[in-house]
Short mmCIF file of N, CA and C in Angstrom, two decimals:
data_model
loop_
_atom_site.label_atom_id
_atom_site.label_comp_id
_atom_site.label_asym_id
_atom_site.label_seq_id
_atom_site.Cartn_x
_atom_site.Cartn_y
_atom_site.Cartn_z
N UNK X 1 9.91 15.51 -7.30
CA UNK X 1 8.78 15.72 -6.41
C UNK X 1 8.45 14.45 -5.61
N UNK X 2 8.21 13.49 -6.48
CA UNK X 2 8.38 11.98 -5.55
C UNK X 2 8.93 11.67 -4.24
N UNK X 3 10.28 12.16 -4.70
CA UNK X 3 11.47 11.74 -4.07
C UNK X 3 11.40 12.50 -2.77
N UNK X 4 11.20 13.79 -2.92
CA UNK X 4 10.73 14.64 -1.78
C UNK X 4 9.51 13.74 -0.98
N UNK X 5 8.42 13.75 -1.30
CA UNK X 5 7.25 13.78 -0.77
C UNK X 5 7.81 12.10 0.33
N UNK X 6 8.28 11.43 -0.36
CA UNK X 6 9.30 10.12 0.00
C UNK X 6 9.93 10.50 1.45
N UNK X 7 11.27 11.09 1.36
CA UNK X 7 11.51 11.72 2.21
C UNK X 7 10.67 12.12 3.79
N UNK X 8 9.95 13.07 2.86
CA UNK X 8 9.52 14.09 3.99
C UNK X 8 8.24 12.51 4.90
N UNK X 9 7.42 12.03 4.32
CA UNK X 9 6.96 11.01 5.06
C UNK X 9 7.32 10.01 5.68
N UNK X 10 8.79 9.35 5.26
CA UNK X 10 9.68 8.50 6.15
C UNK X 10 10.28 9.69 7.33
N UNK X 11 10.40 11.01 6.78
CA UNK X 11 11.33 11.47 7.94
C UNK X 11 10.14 11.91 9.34
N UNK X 12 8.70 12.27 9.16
CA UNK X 12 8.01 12.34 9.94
C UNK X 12 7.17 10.82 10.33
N UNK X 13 7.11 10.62 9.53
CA UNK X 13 7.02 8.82 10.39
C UNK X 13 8.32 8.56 11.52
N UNK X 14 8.99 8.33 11.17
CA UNK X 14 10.14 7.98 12.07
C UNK X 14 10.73 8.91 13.25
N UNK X 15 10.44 10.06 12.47
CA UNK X 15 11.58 11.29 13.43
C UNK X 15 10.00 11.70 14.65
N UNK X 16 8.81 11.63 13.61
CA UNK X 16 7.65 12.59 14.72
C UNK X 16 6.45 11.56 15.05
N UNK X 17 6.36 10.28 14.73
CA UNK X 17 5.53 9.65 15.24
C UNK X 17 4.47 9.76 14.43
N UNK X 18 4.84 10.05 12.94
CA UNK X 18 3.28 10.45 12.32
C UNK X 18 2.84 9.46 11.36
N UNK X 19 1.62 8.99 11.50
CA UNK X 19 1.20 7.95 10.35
C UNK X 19 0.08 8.59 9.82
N UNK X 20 0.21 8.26 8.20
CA UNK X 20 -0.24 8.65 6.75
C UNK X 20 -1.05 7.32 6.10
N UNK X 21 -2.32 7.65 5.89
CA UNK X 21 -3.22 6.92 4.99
C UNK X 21 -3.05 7.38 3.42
N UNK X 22 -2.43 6.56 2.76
CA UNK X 22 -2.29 7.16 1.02
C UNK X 22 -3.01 5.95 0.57
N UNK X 23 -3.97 6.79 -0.67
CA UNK X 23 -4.29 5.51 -1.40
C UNK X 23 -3.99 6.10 -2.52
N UNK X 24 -3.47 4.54 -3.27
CA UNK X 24 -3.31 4.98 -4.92
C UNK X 24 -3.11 3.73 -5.24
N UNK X 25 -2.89 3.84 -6.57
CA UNK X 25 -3.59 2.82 -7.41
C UNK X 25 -1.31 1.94 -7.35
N UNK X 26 -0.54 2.68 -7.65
CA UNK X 26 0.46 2.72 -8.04
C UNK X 26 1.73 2.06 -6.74
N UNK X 27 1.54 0.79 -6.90
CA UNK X 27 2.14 0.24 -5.55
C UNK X 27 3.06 0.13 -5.30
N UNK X 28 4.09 0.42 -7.02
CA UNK X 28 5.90 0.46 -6.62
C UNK X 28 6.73 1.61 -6.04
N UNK X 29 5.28 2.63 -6.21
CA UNK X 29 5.19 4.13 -5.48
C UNK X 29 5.28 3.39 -3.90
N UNK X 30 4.17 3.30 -3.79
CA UNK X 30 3.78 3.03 -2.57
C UNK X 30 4.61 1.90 -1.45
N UNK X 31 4.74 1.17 -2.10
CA UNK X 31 5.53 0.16 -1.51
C UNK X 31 7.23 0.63 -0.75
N UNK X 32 7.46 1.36 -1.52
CA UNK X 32 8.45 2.13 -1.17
C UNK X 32 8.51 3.06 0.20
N UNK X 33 7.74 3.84 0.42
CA UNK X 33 7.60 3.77 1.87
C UNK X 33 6.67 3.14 2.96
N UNK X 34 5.82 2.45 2.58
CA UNK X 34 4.71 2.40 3.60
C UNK X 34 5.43 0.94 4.00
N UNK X 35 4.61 0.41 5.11
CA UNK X 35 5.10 -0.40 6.34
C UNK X 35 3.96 -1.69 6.07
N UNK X 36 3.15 -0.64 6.05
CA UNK X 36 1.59 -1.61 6.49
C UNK X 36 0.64 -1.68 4.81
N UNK X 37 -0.36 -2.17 4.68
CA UNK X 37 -1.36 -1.69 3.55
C UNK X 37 -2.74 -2.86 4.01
N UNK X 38 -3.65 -2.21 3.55
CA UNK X 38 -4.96 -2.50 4.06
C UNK X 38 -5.86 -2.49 2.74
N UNK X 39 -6.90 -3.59 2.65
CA UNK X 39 -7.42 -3.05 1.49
C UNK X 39 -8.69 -2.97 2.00
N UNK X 40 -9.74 -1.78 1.21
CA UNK X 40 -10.69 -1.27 1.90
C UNK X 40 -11.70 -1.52 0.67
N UNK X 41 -12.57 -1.41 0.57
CA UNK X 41 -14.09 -1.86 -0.67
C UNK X 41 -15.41 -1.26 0.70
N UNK X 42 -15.79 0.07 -0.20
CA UNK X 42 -17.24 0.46 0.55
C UNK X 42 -16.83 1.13 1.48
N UNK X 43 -15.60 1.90 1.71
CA UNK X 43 -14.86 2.13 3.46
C UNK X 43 -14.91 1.35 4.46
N UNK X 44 -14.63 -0.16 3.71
CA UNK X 44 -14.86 -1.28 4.82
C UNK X 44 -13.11 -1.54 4.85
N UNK X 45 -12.78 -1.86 6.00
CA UNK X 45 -11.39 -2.55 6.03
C UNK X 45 -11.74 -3.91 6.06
N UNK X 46 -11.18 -4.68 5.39
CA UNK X 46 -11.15 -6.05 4.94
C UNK X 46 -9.80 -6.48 5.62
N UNK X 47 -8.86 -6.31 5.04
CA UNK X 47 -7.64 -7.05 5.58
C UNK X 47 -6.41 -5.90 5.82
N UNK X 48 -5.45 -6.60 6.89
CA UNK X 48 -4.42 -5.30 6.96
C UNK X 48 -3.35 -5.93 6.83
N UNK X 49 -2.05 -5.41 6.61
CA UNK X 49 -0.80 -6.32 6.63
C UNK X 49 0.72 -5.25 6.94
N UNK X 50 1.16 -6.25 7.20
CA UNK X 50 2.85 -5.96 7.19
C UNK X 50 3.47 -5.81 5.73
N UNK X 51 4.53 -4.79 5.13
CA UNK X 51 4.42 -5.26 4.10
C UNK X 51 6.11 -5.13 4.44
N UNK X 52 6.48 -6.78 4.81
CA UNK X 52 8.14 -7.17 5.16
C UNK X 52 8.82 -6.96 3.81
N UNK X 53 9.98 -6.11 4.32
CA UNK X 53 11.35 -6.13 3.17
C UNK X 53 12.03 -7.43 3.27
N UNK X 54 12.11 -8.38 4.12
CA UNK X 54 12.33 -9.52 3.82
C UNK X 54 11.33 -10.61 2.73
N UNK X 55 10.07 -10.22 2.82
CA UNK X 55 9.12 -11.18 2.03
C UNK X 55 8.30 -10.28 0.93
N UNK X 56 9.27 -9.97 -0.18
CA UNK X 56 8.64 -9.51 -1.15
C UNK X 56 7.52 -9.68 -1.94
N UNK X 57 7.01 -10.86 -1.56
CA UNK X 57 5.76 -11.04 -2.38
C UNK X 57 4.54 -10.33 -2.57
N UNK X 58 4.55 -9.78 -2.03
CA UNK X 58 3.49 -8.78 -2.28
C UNK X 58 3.81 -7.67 -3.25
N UNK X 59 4.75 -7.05 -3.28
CA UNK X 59 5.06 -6.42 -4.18
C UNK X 59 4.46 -6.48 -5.62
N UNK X 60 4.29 -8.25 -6.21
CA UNK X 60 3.59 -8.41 -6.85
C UNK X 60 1.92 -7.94 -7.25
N UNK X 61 1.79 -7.02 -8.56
CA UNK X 61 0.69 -6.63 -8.43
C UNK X 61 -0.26 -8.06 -8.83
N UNK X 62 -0.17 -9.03 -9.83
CA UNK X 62 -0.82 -9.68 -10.09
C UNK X 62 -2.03 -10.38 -9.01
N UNK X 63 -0.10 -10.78 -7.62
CA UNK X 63 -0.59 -11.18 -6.37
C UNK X 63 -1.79 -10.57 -5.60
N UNK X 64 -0.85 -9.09 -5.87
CA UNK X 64 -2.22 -7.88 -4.43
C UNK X 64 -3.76 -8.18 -5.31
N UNK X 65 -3.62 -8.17 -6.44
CA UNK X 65 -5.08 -8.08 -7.17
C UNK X 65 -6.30 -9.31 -6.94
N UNK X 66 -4.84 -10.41 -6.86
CA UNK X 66 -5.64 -11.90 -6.18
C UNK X 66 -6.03 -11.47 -5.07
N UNK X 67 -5.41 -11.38 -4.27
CA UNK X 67 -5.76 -11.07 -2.55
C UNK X 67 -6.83 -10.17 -2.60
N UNK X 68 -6.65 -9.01 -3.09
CA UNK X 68 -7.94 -8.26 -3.24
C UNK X 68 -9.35 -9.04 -3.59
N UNK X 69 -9.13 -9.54 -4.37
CA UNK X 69 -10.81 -9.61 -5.55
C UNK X 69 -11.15 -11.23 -4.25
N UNK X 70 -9.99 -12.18 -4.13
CA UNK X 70 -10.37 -13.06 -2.93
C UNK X 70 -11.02 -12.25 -1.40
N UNK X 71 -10.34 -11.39 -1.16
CA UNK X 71 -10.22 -10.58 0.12
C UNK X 71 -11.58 -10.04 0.27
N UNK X 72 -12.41 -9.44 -0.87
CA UNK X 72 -13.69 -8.71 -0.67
C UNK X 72 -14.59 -9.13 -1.73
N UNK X 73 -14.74 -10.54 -2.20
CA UNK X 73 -15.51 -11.27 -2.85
C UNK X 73 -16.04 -10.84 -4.16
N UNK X 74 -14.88 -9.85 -4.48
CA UNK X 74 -15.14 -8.91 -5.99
C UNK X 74 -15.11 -10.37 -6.86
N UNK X 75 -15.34 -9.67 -8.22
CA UNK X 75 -14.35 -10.23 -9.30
C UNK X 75 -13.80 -9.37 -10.33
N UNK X 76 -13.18 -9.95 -10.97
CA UNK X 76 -12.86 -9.19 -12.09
C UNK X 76 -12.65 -8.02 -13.43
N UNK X 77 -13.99 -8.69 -13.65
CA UNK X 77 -14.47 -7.65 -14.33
C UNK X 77 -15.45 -6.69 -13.53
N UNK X 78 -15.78 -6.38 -12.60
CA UNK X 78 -15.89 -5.49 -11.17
C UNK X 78 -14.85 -4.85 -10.98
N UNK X 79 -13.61 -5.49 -10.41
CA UNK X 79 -12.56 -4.32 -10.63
C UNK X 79 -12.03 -3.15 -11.65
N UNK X 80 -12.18 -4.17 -12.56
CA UNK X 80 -11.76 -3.58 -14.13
C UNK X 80 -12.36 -2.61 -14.22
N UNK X 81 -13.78 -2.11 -13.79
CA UNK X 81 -14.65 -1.29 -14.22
C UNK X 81 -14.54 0.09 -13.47
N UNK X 82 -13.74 0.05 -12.25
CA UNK X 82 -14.13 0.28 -10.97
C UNK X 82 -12.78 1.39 -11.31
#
């Protein structure tokens, strides 16, 4: 089912011009097709990005979680809860 849903959103991204807002918690999902990622707190957009197949670092969740809790002046145990 993944693998499909995979598919079918790279093939209408690319083939029809269509862009998809997914949120989920699960970023090795995600990372896998998406281009861009944005992190949002309150339906605020905070920050947006490229997410380059040349510069994997992000991939790292430890990383995205820094960037996050830096990004929208959370902390920690705020997320945790959340």
């Amino acid at each position: 089912a993944m693998r499909h849903f995979r598919d079918t959103v790279a093939y209408m991204n690319a083939e029809k011009g269509k862009s998809f807002l997914i949120s989920s918690h699960i970023i090795s999902e995600s990372v896998r097709i998406a281009t861009r990622a944005g992190i949002l707190k309150d339906g605020v957009l905070f920050a947006e990005m490229p997410l380059s197949r040349e510069d994997e670092s992000w991939r790292d969740a430890d990383e995205l979680e820094s960037l996050y809790l830096s990004t929208t002046g959370g902390d920690a145990a705020c997320s945790a809860s959340n």
